[in-house]
Amino acid sequence: MQKIVDHKEFKKLSLNFRRNAGNLLNCDDYDEALRLLKFFLEAINSEPLIADFITKHNTQSFDIQMIIDERQGAFELPLSKTEEISFIYQLLTYASEHAQNYMVLSYGYSSKYSESVRRFNQHVTKRLVNYIGDYLQEWAIDMGYEQNPQAKIMITGKVGQLNFTENGNINAIQNNNGEDLQKVTKELIALIFSHPNISDEDKADTVDIVETAVEQTQSEKPKLGILKMAVEKLAHLKSISDDGTALWTKAQQVLAYISLYLP
């Protein structure tokens, strides 16, 4: 997957999530709540940024059917963040796929139907909403949208393995001819060889795989293994170069170009 997310796009996906979360949290009808739950989960699962967060935290499996059958009242939530996200997401997903109405979730939170729906959402669903809301806010801060509304971020990879690259001027070599690509690649190679913090062995390995990957992008069927190795090598350069330096700027350009050929 490859996607460019600018400030406007990010605000839209954030608004869509908050709208669906708000509709569910404010509902007090157990039939309508189940319908809204499906919209809420769709807002999570269909947006790669949020789905990536869930996938990376949904690491522990729970027997939801057994937990529902054996509980005596309110659900007992796990204490760790990752386990709590796993449990709540799996619980809501199970209900959306198997429940007749919201009572399978809200039973035990109040003797009144409408109040039980509200209390379950406040005590359980809202925990997941807050985790995702915090993640989106932190993501916006880390990506610099608050300071620079013109910032653009390139997202590559599969859900659960997404990579984020500051966009800047990386489109410079994507829409021009091969000469531009070769020029930027040569400039990057020169910067790698002259960098004092890269060992001679790493310099040779990085240059070799990058040159091979660039050649592969010009072939009919690029070898994905080579492209992935090049992406890893280029991404590693960030750990040894500051943002805004010539090395990282050129590495971003080549990284973005190669990423276009990955699924």
mmCIF file of C-alpha atoms in Angstrom:
data_model
loop_
_atom_site.group_PDB
_atom_site.id
_atom_site.type_symbol
_atom_site.label_atom_id
_atom_site.label_comp_id
_atom_site.label_asym_id
_atom_site.label_seq_id
_atom_site.Cartn_x
_atom_site.Cartn_y
_atom_site.Cartn_z
ATOM 1 C CA MET A 1 0.000 0.000 0.000
ATOM 2 C CA GLN A 2 1.171 3.531 -0.723
ATOM 3 C CA LYS A 3 -0.710 6.620 0.415
ATOM 4 C CA ILE A 4 0.041 10.300 0.880
ATOM 5 C CA VAL A 5 -1.627 11.878 3.907
ATOM 6 C CA ASP A 6 -1.662 15.670 4.109
ATOM 7 C CA HIS A 7 -3.162 17.863 6.818
ATOM 8 C CA LYS A 8 -6.567 17.994 5.128
ATOM 9 C CA GLU A 9 -6.722 14.229 4.605
ATOM 10 C CA PHE A 10 -5.689 13.601 8.205
ATOM 11 C CA LYS A 11 -8.394 15.924 9.538
ATOM 12 C CA LYS A 12 -10.990 14.083 7.467
ATOM 13 C CA LEU A 13 -10.051 10.621 8.745
ATOM 14 C CA SER A 14 -9.853 11.927 12.310
ATOM 15 C CA LEU A 15 -13.266 13.586 11.978
ATOM 16 C CA ASN A 16 -14.797 10.398 10.554
ATOM 17 C CA PHE A 17 -13.492 8.375 13.482
ATOM 18 C CA ARG A 18 -14.685 10.889 16.101
ATOM 19 C CA ARG A 19 -18.127 11.116 14.476
ATOM 20 C CA ASN A 20 -18.673 7.370 14.513
ATOM 21 C CA ALA A 21 -17.264 7.027 18.020
ATOM 22 C CA GLY A 22 -19.463 9.872 19.275
ATOM 23 C CA ASN A 23 -22.594 8.393 17.727
ATOM 24 C CA LEU A 24 -21.992 5.093 19.523
ATOM 25 C CA LEU A 25 -21.019 6.624 22.867
ATOM 26 C CA ASN A 26 -24.118 8.846 22.910
ATOM 27 C CA CYS A 27 -26.561 6.070 21.993
ATOM 28 C CA ASP A 28 -28.914 4.586 24.620
ATOM 29 C CA ASP A 29 -30.963 2.184 22.484
ATOM 30 C CA TYR A 30 -29.673 -1.393 22.453
ATOM 31 C CA ASP A 31 -30.857 -2.130 18.915
ATOM 32 C CA GLU A 32 -29.507 1.105 17.452
ATOM 33 C CA ALA A 33 -26.262 0.704 19.426
ATOM 34 C CA LEU A 34 -25.476 -2.547 17.638
ATOM 35 C CA ARG A 35 -25.985 -0.851 14.264
ATOM 36 C CA LEU A 36 -23.753 2.051 15.292
ATOM 37 C CA LEU A 37 -21.153 -0.394 16.604
ATOM 38 C CA LYS A 38 -20.789 -1.797 13.092
ATOM 39 C CA PHE A 39 -20.176 1.719 11.714
ATOM 40 C CA PHE A 40 -17.661 2.376 14.500
ATOM 41 C CA LEU A 41 -15.689 -0.782 13.724
ATOM 42 C CA GLU A 42 -15.811 -0.018 10.007
ATOM 43 C CA ALA A 43 -14.274 3.401 10.733
ATOM 44 C CA ILE A 44 -11.433 1.563 12.479
ATOM 45 C CA ASN A 45 -10.899 -1.333 10.083
ATOM 46 C CA SER A 46 -11.194 0.628 6.835
ATOM 47 C CA GLU A 47 -8.682 3.339 7.733
ATOM 48 C CA PRO A 48 -5.088 2.022 7.446
ATOM 49 C CA LEU A 49 -3.684 4.432 10.043
ATOM 50 C CA ILE A 50 -6.127 3.298 12.735
ATOM 51 C CA ALA A 51 -6.174 -0.345 11.640
ATOM 52 C CA ASP A 52 -2.370 -0.357 11.895
ATOM 53 C CA PHE A 53 -2.579 0.848 15.511
ATOM 54 C CA ILE A 54 -5.112 -1.862 16.372
ATOM 55 C CA THR A 55 -3.151 -4.607 14.624
ATOM 56 C CA LYS A 56 0.053 -3.713 16.465
ATOM 57 C CA HIS A 57 -1.743 -3.799 19.844
ATOM 58 C CA ASN A 58 -4.177 -6.661 19.239
ATOM 59 C CA THR A 59 -1.581 -9.233 20.218
ATOM 60 C CA GLN A 60 -3.360 -11.371 22.824
ATOM 61 C CA SER A 61 -6.238 -13.698 22.005
ATOM 62 C CA PHE A 62 -9.282 -13.969 24.304
ATOM 63 C CA ASP A 63 -12.072 -16.550 24.336
ATOM 64 C CA ILE A 64 -14.813 -13.944 24.101
ATOM 65 C CA GLN A 65 -17.674 -16.434 23.948
ATOM 66 C CA MET A 66 -16.542 -18.094 27.175
ATOM 67 C CA ILE A 67 -16.012 -14.732 28.884
ATOM 68 C CA ILE A 68 -19.523 -13.605 27.940
ATOM 69 C CA ASP A 69 -21.077 -16.906 29.059
ATOM 70 C CA GLU A 70 -19.294 -16.984 32.424
ATOM 71 C CA ARG A 71 -19.425 -13.351 33.521
ATOM 72 C CA GLN A 72 -21.608 -12.435 36.491
ATOM 73 C CA GLY A 73 -21.784 -8.688 35.922
ATOM 74 C CA ALA A 74 -19.588 -6.023 34.358
ATOM 75 C CA PHE A 75 -16.587 -7.124 32.324
ATOM 76 C CA GLU A 76 -13.246 -7.169 34.114
ATOM 77 C CA LEU A 77 -10.824 -5.270 31.907
ATOM 78 C CA PRO A 78 -7.121 -6.198 31.677
ATOM 79 C CA LEU A 79 -4.688 -3.846 33.371
ATOM 80 C CA SER A 80 -2.102 -3.388 30.614
ATOM 81 C CA LYS A 81 -2.708 -1.118 27.628
ATOM 82 C CA THR A 82 -2.002 -3.752 24.983
ATOM 83 C CA GLU A 83 -4.172 -6.406 26.651
ATOM 84 C CA GLU A 84 -6.984 -3.912 27.194
ATOM 85 C CA ILE A 85 -6.975 -2.849 23.545
ATOM 86 C CA SER A 86 -6.905 -6.504 22.469
ATOM 87 C CA PHE A 87 -9.794 -7.441 24.743
ATOM 88 C CA ILE A 88 -12.093 -4.518 23.982
ATOM 89 C CA TYR A 89 -11.524 -4.715 20.227
ATOM 90 C CA GLN A 90 -12.159 -8.463 20.188
ATOM 91 C CA LEU A 91 -15.220 -8.066 22.430
ATOM 92 C CA LEU A 92 -16.790 -5.403 20.210
ATOM 93 C CA THR A 93 -15.946 -7.315 17.043
ATOM 94 C CA TYR A 94 -17.502 -10.489 18.429
ATOM 95 C CA ALA A 95 -20.692 -8.635 19.360
ATOM 96 C CA SER A 96 -20.958 -6.976 15.941
ATOM 97 C CA GLU A 97 -20.724 -10.373 14.234
ATOM 98 C CA HIS A 98 -22.773 -12.583 16.573
ATOM 99 C CA ALA A 99 -25.063 -10.553 18.848
ATOM 100 C CA GLN A 100 -28.787 -9.999 18.280
ATOM 101 C CA ASN A 101 -28.608 -6.663 20.105
ATOM 102 C CA TYR A 102 -26.357 -4.672 22.422
ATOM 103 C CA MET A 103 -27.562 -6.447 25.555
ATOM 104 C CA VAL A 104 -24.898 -9.124 25.102
ATOM 105 C CA LEU A 105 -22.422 -6.363 25.985
ATOM 106 C CA SER A 106 -24.360 -4.047 28.304
ATOM 107 C CA TYR A 107 -26.012 -6.687 30.514
ATOM 108 C CA GLY A 108 -24.922 -6.202 34.109
ATOM 109 C CA TYR A 109 -24.134 -2.468 33.895
ATOM 110 C CA SER A 110 -27.608 -1.311 34.987
ATOM 111 C CA SER A 111 -31.100 -2.684 35.544
ATOM 112 C CA LYS A 112 -32.395 -0.171 32.965
ATOM 113 C CA TYR A 113 -31.768 -0.990 29.317
ATOM 114 C CA SER A 114 -30.892 2.535 28.169
ATOM 115 C CA GLU A 115 -28.675 3.184 31.173
ATOM 116 C CA SER A 116 -26.849 -0.136 30.729
ATOM 117 C CA VAL A 117 -25.973 0.779 27.125
ATOM 118 C CA ARG A 118 -24.569 4.148 28.195
ATOM 119 C CA ARG A 119 -22.627 2.715 31.133
ATOM 120 C CA PHE A 120 -21.050 -0.084 29.107
ATOM 121 C CA ASN A 121 -19.911 2.407 26.466
ATOM 122 C CA GLN A 122 -18.531 4.780 29.089
ATOM 123 C CA HIS A 123 -16.705 2.053 31.017
ATOM 124 C CA VAL A 124 -15.519 -0.094 28.095
ATOM 125 C CA THR A 125 -15.969 1.312 24.570
ATOM 126 C CA LYS A 126 -14.704 4.751 25.585
ATOM 127 C CA ARG A 127 -11.426 3.203 26.731
ATOM 128 C CA LEU A 128 -10.709 2.072 23.165
ATOM 129 C CA VAL A 129 -11.938 5.382 21.739
ATOM 130 C CA ASN A 130 -9.520 7.278 24.002
ATOM 131 C CA TYR A 131 -6.577 5.076 23.074
ATOM 132 C CA ILE A 132 -7.192 5.655 19.367
ATOM 133 C CA GLY A 133 -7.867 9.376 19.900
ATOM 134 C CA ASP A 134 -4.568 9.766 21.767
ATOM 135 C CA TYR A 135 -2.751 7.860 19.027
ATOM 136 C CA LEU A 136 -4.145 10.124 16.306
ATOM 137 C CA GLN A 137 -3.214 13.238 18.274
ATOM 138 C CA GLU A 138 0.314 11.971 18.913
ATOM 139 C CA TRP A 139 0.623 11.014 15.243
ATOM 140 C CA ALA A 140 -0.340 14.540 14.180
ATOM 141 C CA ILE A 141 2.216 16.026 16.567
ATOM 142 C CA ASP A 142 5.008 13.673 15.503
ATOM 143 C CA MET A 143 4.327 14.331 11.838
ATOM 144 C CA GLY A 144 4.431 18.085 12.406
ATOM 145 C CA TYR A 145 0.932 18.952 11.199
ATOM 146 C CA GLU A 146 0.462 21.471 14.016
ATOM 147 C CA GLN A 147 3.578 23.443 13.083
ATOM 148 C CA ASN A 148 3.389 22.897 9.343
ATOM 149 C CA PRO A 149 -0.106 22.393 7.859
ATOM 150 C CA GLN A 150 1.536 21.895 4.446
ATOM 151 C CA ALA A 151 3.385 18.787 5.624
ATOM 152 C CA LYS A 152 2.725 15.544 3.760
ATOM 153 C CA ILE A 153 3.491 12.060 4.957
ATOM 154 C CA MET A 154 3.990 9.029 2.744
ATOM 155 C CA ILE A 155 2.665 5.765 4.187
ATOM 156 C CA THR A 156 3.966 2.502 2.747
ATOM 157 C CA GLY A 157 3.682 -1.172 3.630
ATOM 158 C CA LYS A 158 0.923 -3.433 4.862
ATOM 159 C CA VAL A 159 -1.353 -2.830 7.851
ATOM 160 C CA GLY A 160 0.586 -3.853 10.940
ATOM 161 C CA GLN A 161 3.860 -2.997 9.183
ATOM 162 C CA LEU A 162 3.249 0.553 7.971
ATOM 163 C CA ASN A 163 6.199 2.891 7.446
ATOM 164 C CA PHE A 164 5.917 6.661 7.671
ATOM 165 C CA THR A 165 8.155 8.977 5.667
ATOM 166 C CA GLU A 166 8.142 12.761 5.736
ATOM 167 C CA ASN A 167 7.140 13.702 2.230
ATOM 168 C CA GLY A 168 8.694 17.117 1.623
ATOM 169 C CA ASN A 169 9.910 17.131 -1.971
ATOM 170 C CA ILE A 170 10.061 13.372 -2.497
ATOM 171 C CA ASN A 171 7.790 13.612 -5.542
ATOM 172 C CA ALA A 172 10.668 15.278 -7.395
ATOM 173 C CA ILE A 173 11.887 12.024 -8.929
ATOM 174 C CA GLN A 174 8.530 10.287 -9.217
ATOM 175 C CA ASN A 175 7.073 12.254 -12.068
ATOM 176 C CA ASN A 176 10.134 12.877 -14.209
ATOM 177 C CA ASN A 177 12.331 10.759 -16.424
ATOM 178 C CA GLY A 178 14.934 8.156 -15.502
ATOM 179 C CA GLU A 179 17.745 10.680 -15.688
ATOM 180 C CA ASP A 180 16.425 12.425 -12.577
ATOM 181 C CA LEU A 181 16.331 9.119 -10.717
ATOM 182 C CA GLN A 182 19.864 8.264 -11.749
ATOM 183 C CA LYS A 183 21.043 11.751 -10.760
ATOM 184 C CA VAL A 184 19.514 11.563 -7.273
ATOM 185 C CA THR A 185 20.804 8.012 -6.790
ATOM 186 C CA LYS A 186 24.358 9.058 -7.696
ATOM 187 C CA GLU A 187 24.142 12.009 -5.306
ATOM 188 C CA LEU A 188 22.917 9.700 -2.542
ATOM 189 C CA ILE A 189 25.732 7.222 -3.155
ATOM 190 C CA ALA A 190 28.311 10.001 -2.969
ATOM 191 C CA LEU A 191 26.853 11.171 0.348
ATOM 192 C CA ILE A 192 26.881 7.635 1.740
ATOM 193 C CA PHE A 193 30.551 7.103 0.832
ATOM 194 C CA SER A 194 31.549 10.442 2.364
ATOM 195 C CA HIS A 195 29.583 10.048 5.611
ATOM 196 C CA PRO A 196 31.920 9.600 8.615
ATOM 197 C CA ASN A 197 29.433 7.630 10.741
ATOM 198 C CA ILE A 198 28.903 4.769 8.284
ATOM 199 C CA SER A 199 31.374 1.902 8.290
ATOM 200 C CA ASP A 200 33.076 0.916 5.055
ATOM 201 C CA GLU A 201 31.242 -2.419 5.098
ATOM 202 C CA ASP A 202 27.833 -0.757 5.550
ATOM 203 C CA LYS A 203 28.652 1.755 2.830
ATOM 204 C CA ALA A 204 29.394 -1.018 0.349
ATOM 205 C CA ASP A 205 26.327 -3.072 1.332
ATOM 206 C CA THR A 206 23.950 -0.093 1.224
ATOM 207 C CA VAL A 207 25.216 1.212 -2.110
ATOM 208 C CA ASP A 208 25.118 -2.243 -3.680
ATOM 209 C CA ILE A 209 21.523 -2.991 -2.667
ATOM 210 C CA VAL A 210 20.291 0.521 -3.545
ATOM 211 C CA GLU A 211 21.844 0.402 -7.015
ATOM 212 C CA THR A 212 20.370 -3.061 -7.587
ATOM 213 C CA ALA A 213 16.929 -1.974 -6.369
ATOM 214 C CA VAL A 214 16.894 1.090 -8.626
ATOM 215 C CA GLU A 215 17.772 -1.149 -11.566
ATOM 216 C CA GLN A 216 14.947 -3.511 -10.561
ATOM 217 C CA THR A 217 12.383 -0.683 -10.709
ATOM 218 C CA GLN A 218 13.158 -0.359 -14.403
ATOM 219 C CA SER A 219 12.450 -4.038 -15.099
ATOM 220 C CA GLU A 220 9.104 -5.596 -15.990
ATOM 221 C CA LYS A 221 8.881 -7.647 -12.801
ATOM 222 C CA PRO A 222 10.967 -6.067 -10.019
ATOM 223 C CA LYS A 223 12.163 -8.532 -7.369
ATOM 224 C CA LEU A 224 10.295 -7.565 -4.219
ATOM 225 C CA GLY A 225 12.919 -9.057 -1.906
ATOM 226 C CA ILE A 226 15.588 -6.725 -3.271
ATOM 227 C CA LEU A 227 13.281 -3.703 -3.063
ATOM 228 C CA LYS A 228 12.417 -4.502 0.564
ATOM 229 C CA MET A 229 16.083 -4.828 1.501
ATOM 230 C CA ALA A 230 16.787 -1.469 -0.119
ATOM 231 C CA VAL A 231 13.924 0.160 1.785
ATOM 232 C CA GLU A 232 15.310 -1.214 5.061
ATOM 233 C CA LYS A 233 18.812 0.025 4.254
ATOM 234 C CA LEU A 234 17.547 3.487 3.311
ATOM 235 C CA ALA A 235 15.276 3.743 6.360
ATOM 236 C CA HIS A 236 18.272 2.865 8.561
ATOM 237 C CA LEU A 237 20.070 5.980 7.338
ATOM 238 C CA LYS A 238 17.705 8.111 9.420
ATOM 239 C CA SER A 239 19.239 6.734 12.606
ATOM 240 C CA ILE A 240 22.621 8.127 11.623
ATOM 241 C CA SER A 241 21.568 11.401 9.977
ATOM 242 C CA ASP A 242 19.506 14.318 11.217
ATOM 243 C CA ASP A 243 16.262 15.393 9.570
ATOM 244 C CA GLY A 244 16.879 17.967 6.872
ATOM 245 C CA THR A 245 20.427 16.841 6.066
ATOM 246 C CA ALA A 246 21.393 16.198 2.469
ATOM 247 C CA LEU A 247 21.911 12.477 3.162
ATOM 248 C CA TRP A 248 18.449 11.956 4.620
ATOM 249 C CA THR A 249 16.771 14.173 2.009
ATOM 250 C CA LYS A 250 18.242 12.144 -0.862
ATOM 251 C CA ALA A 251 17.566 8.869 0.957
ATOM 252 C CA GLN A 252 13.896 9.874 1.344
ATOM 253 C CA GLN A 253 13.618 10.593 -2.358
ATOM 254 C CA VAL A 254 14.997 7.215 -3.402
ATOM 255 C CA LEU A 255 13.104 5.436 -0.613
ATOM 256 C CA ALA A 256 9.791 6.923 -1.752
ATOM 257 C CA TYR A 257 10.473 5.994 -5.365
ATOM 258 C CA ILE A 258 11.366 2.375 -4.598
ATOM 259 C CA SER A 259 8.352 2.069 -2.263
ATOM 260 C CA LEU A 260 6.040 2.758 -5.180
ATOM 261 C CA TYR A 261 6.851 -0.688 -6.522
ATOM 262 C CA LEU A 262 6.002 -2.531 -3.289
ATOM 263 C CA PRO A 263 2.492 -3.932 -2.634
#
